[in-house]
Short mmCIF file of C-alpha atoms in Angstrom, two decimals:
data_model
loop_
_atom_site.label_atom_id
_atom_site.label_comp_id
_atom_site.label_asym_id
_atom_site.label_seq_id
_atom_site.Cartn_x
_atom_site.Cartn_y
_atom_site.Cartn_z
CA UNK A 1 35.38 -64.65 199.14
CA UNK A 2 32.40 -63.02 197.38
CA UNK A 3 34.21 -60.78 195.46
CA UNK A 4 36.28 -63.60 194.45
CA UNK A 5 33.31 -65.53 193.03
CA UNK A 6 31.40 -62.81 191.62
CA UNK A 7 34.94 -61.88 189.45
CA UNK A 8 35.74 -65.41 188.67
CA UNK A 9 33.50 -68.30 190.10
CA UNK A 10 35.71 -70.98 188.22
CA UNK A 11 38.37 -70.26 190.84
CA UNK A 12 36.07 -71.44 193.81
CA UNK A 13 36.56 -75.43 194.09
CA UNK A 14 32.92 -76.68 195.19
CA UNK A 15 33.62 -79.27 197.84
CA UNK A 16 31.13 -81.84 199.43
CA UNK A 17 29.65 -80.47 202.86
CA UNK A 18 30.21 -82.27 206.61
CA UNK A 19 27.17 -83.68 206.47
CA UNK A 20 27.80 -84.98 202.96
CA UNK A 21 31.43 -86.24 203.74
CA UNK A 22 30.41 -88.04 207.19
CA UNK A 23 27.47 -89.51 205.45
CA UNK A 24 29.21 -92.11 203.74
CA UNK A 25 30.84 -93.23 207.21
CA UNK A 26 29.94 -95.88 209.02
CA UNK A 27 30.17 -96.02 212.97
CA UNK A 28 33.27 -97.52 212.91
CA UNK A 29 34.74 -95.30 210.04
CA UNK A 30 33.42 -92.55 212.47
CA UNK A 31 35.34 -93.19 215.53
CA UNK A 32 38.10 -93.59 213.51
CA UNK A 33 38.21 -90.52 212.02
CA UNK A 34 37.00 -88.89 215.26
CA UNK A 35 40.62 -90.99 216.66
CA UNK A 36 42.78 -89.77 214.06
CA UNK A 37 41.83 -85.67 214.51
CA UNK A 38 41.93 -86.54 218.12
CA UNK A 39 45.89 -87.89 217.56
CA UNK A 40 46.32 -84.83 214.97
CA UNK A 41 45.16 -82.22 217.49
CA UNK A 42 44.77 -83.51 221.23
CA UNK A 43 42.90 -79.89 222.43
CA UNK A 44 39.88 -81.30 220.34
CA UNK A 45 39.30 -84.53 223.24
CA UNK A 46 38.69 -81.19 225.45
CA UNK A 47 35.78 -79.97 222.77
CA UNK A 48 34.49 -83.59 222.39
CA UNK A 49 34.08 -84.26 226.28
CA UNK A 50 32.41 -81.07 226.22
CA UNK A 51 29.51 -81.56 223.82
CA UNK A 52 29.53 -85.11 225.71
CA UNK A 53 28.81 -83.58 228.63
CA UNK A 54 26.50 -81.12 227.60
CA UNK A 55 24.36 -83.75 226.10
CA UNK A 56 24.41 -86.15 229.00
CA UNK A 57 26.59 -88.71 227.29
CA UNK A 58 29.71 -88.30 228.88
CA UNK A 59 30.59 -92.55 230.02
CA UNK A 60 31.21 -92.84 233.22
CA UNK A 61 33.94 -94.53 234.72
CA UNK A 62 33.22 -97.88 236.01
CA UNK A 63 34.10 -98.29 239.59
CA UNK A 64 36.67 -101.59 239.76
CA UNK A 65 36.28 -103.51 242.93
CA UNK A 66 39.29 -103.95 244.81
CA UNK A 67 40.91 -106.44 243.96
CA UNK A 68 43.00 -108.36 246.67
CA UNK A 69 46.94 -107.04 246.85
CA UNK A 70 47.87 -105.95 243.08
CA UNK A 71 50.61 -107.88 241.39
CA UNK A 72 53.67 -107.16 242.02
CA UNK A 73 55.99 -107.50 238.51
CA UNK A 74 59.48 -108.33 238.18
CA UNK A 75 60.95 -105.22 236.36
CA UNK A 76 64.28 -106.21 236.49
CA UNK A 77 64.41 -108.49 233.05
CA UNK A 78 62.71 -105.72 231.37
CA UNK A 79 66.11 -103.37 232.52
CA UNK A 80 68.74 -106.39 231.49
CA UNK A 81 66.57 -106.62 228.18
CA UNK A 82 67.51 -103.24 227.00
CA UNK A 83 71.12 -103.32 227.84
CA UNK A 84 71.17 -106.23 226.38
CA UNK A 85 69.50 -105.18 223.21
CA UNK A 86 71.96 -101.96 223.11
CA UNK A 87 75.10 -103.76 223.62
CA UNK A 88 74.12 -105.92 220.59
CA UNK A 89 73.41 -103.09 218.50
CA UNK A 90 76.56 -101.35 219.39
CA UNK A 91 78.41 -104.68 218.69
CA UNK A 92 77.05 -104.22 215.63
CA UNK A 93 78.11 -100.99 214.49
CA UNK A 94 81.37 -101.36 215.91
CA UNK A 95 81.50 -104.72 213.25
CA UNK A 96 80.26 -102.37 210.72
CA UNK A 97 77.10 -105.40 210.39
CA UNK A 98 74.44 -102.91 210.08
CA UNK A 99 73.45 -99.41 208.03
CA UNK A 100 70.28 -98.77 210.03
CA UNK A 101 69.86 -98.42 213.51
CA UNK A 102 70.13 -101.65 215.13
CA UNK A 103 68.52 -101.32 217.98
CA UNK A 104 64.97 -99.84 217.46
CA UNK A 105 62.79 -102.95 216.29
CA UNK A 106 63.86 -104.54 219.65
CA UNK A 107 63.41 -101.66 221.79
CA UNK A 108 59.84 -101.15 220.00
CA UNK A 109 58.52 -104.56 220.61
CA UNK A 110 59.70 -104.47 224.61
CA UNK A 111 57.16 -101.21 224.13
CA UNK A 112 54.56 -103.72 223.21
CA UNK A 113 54.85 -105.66 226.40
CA UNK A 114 54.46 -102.23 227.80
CA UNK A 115 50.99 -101.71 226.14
CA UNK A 116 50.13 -105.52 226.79
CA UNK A 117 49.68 -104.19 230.36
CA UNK A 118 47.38 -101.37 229.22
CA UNK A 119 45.38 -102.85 227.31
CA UNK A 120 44.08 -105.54 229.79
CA UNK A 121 43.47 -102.45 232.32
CA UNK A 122 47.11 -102.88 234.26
CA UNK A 123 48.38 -99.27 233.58
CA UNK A 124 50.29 -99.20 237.20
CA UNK A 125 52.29 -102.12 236.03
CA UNK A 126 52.64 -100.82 232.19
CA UNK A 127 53.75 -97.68 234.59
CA UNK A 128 56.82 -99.79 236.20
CA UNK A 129 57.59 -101.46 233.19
CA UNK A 130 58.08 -98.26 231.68
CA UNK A 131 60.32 -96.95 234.21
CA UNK A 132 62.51 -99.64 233.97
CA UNK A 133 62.65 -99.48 230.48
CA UNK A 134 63.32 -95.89 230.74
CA UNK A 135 65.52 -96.10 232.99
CA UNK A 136 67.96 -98.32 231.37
CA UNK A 137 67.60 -96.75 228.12
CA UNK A 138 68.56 -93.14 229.62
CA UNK A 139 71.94 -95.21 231.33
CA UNK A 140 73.11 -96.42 227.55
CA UNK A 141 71.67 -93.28 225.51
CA UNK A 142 75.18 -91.87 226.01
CA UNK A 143 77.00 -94.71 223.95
CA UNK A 144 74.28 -94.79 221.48
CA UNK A 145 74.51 -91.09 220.40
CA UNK A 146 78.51 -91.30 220.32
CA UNK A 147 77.44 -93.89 217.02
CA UNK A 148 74.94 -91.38 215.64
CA UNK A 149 71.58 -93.56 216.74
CA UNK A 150 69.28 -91.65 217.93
CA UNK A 151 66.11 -94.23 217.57
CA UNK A 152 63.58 -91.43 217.22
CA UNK A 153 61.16 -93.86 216.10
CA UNK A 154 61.53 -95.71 219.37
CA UNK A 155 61.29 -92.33 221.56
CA UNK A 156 58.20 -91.38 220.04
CA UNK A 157 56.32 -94.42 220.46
CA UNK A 158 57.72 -94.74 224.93
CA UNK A 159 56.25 -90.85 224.88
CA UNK A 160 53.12 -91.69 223.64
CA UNK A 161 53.29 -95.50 225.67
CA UNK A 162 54.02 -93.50 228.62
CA UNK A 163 51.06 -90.82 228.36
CA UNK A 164 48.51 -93.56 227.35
CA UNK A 165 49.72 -95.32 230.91
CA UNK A 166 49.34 -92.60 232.73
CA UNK A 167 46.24 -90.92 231.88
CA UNK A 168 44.59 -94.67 232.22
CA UNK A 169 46.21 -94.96 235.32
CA UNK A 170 45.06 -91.56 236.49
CA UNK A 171 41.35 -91.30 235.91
CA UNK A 172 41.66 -90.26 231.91
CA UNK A 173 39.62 -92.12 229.42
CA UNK A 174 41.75 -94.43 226.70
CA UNK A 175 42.54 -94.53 223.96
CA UNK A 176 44.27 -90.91 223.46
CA UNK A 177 46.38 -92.02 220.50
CA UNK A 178 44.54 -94.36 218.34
CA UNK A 179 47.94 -94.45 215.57
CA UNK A 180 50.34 -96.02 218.83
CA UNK A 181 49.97 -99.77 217.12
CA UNK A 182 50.07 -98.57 213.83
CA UNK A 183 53.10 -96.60 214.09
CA UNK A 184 54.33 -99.52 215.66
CA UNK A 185 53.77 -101.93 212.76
CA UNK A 186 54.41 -99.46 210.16
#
C-alpha cells in the first residue's frame, strides 16, 4: 500500500473512518446496522456477545414464571391450509391462470402466523405450527416441482422462521435475523 501511494497517491480513494461513519448514527440507526452485519455474517453475534461479556453487559435472560399448563394449539388447520393453498395453485397452472408461482404469497403469510407466535414470546407453539406447516408442505413438494415451482422465496423465509423459533425457544437471544419481515413484505 505504501509503495502504491508514494508512486501514485491519486490512486488511493480517502474514505471517512469508523468513528466518522458511525458518528452520524443514531441509536436506532446503530442497532440496525449492527442487525443487518449480524444477518450478513451470523459468526459476528459470537464476537458481539463476546465484547458484551467482557464488559459486563451481556442481558440476562429474564426468568418467566411458570405459567399454569401451556396452551395447547390446534395445528391441524394450519396442515389443511397448505394443501389447500397448493391444490389451488396447482389448479392454477394446470388452467394455465397464472405465470408466477401461485402459491408463495399464501404460503408466506401462514409464515407470519408462525412469527405471530414468536414475537409475543410463544416460540414452542411457533415450533408446532411450523411442523405442521412443514410437514404438509414436504407431502405436496412432489407435485409442485413436477410444475417447475420451487417457491424459494417461501423456503428461505420457514428456514430462517424456523431458526428464529428455535433459538428463542432454546435459551438464544432474538432477534437473529432482523431482514425476516422485510423479506417478507418486499
Amino acid at each position: 500500500m505504501a509503495m502504491v501511494y508514494l508512486r501514485d497517491a491519486d490512486v488511493i480513494e480517502e474514505r471517512p473512518t469508523l468513528n466518522d461513519l458511525l458518528d452520524g448514527l443514531n441509536e436506532l440507526e446503530t442497532i440496525a446496522l449492527m442487525r443487518h452485519l449480524v444477518d450478513r455474517d451470523p459468526s459476528l453475534i459470537l464476537e458481539i456477545e463476546s465484547y458484551l461479556r467482557y464488559n459486563g453487559k451481556l442481558p440476562t435472560r429474564p426468568v418467566k414464571p411458570q405459567t399454569s399448563a401451556p396452551i395447547e394449539i390446534e395445528v391441524k388447520p394450519f396442515r389443511d391450509r397448505v394443501k389447500q393453498i397448493v391444490r389451488n395453485g396447482l389448479y392454477e397452472v394446470e388452467s394455465e391462470y397464472c405465470e408466477e408461482d401461485p402459491v408463495e404469497t399464501e404460503l408466506i403469510e401462514i409464515l407470519d402466523e408462525a412469527q405471530g407466535y414468536i414475537d409475543r414470546d410463544e416460540s414452542k407453539t411457533a415450533l408446532k405450527v411450523l411442523e405442521a406447516i412443514t410437514q404438509s408442505y414436504v407431502d405436496e413438494v412432489d407435485d409442485l416441482h413436477d410444475y417447475g415451482i420451487d417457491s424459494e422465496d417461501f423456503l428461505q423465509i420457514l428456514d430462517r422462521t424456523w431458526t428464529e423459533a428455535l433459538l428463542s425457544a432454546y435459551g438464544r437471544s432474538r432477534p437473529l435475523f432482523n431482514d425476516v419481515a422485510e423479506t417478507r413484505s418486499g
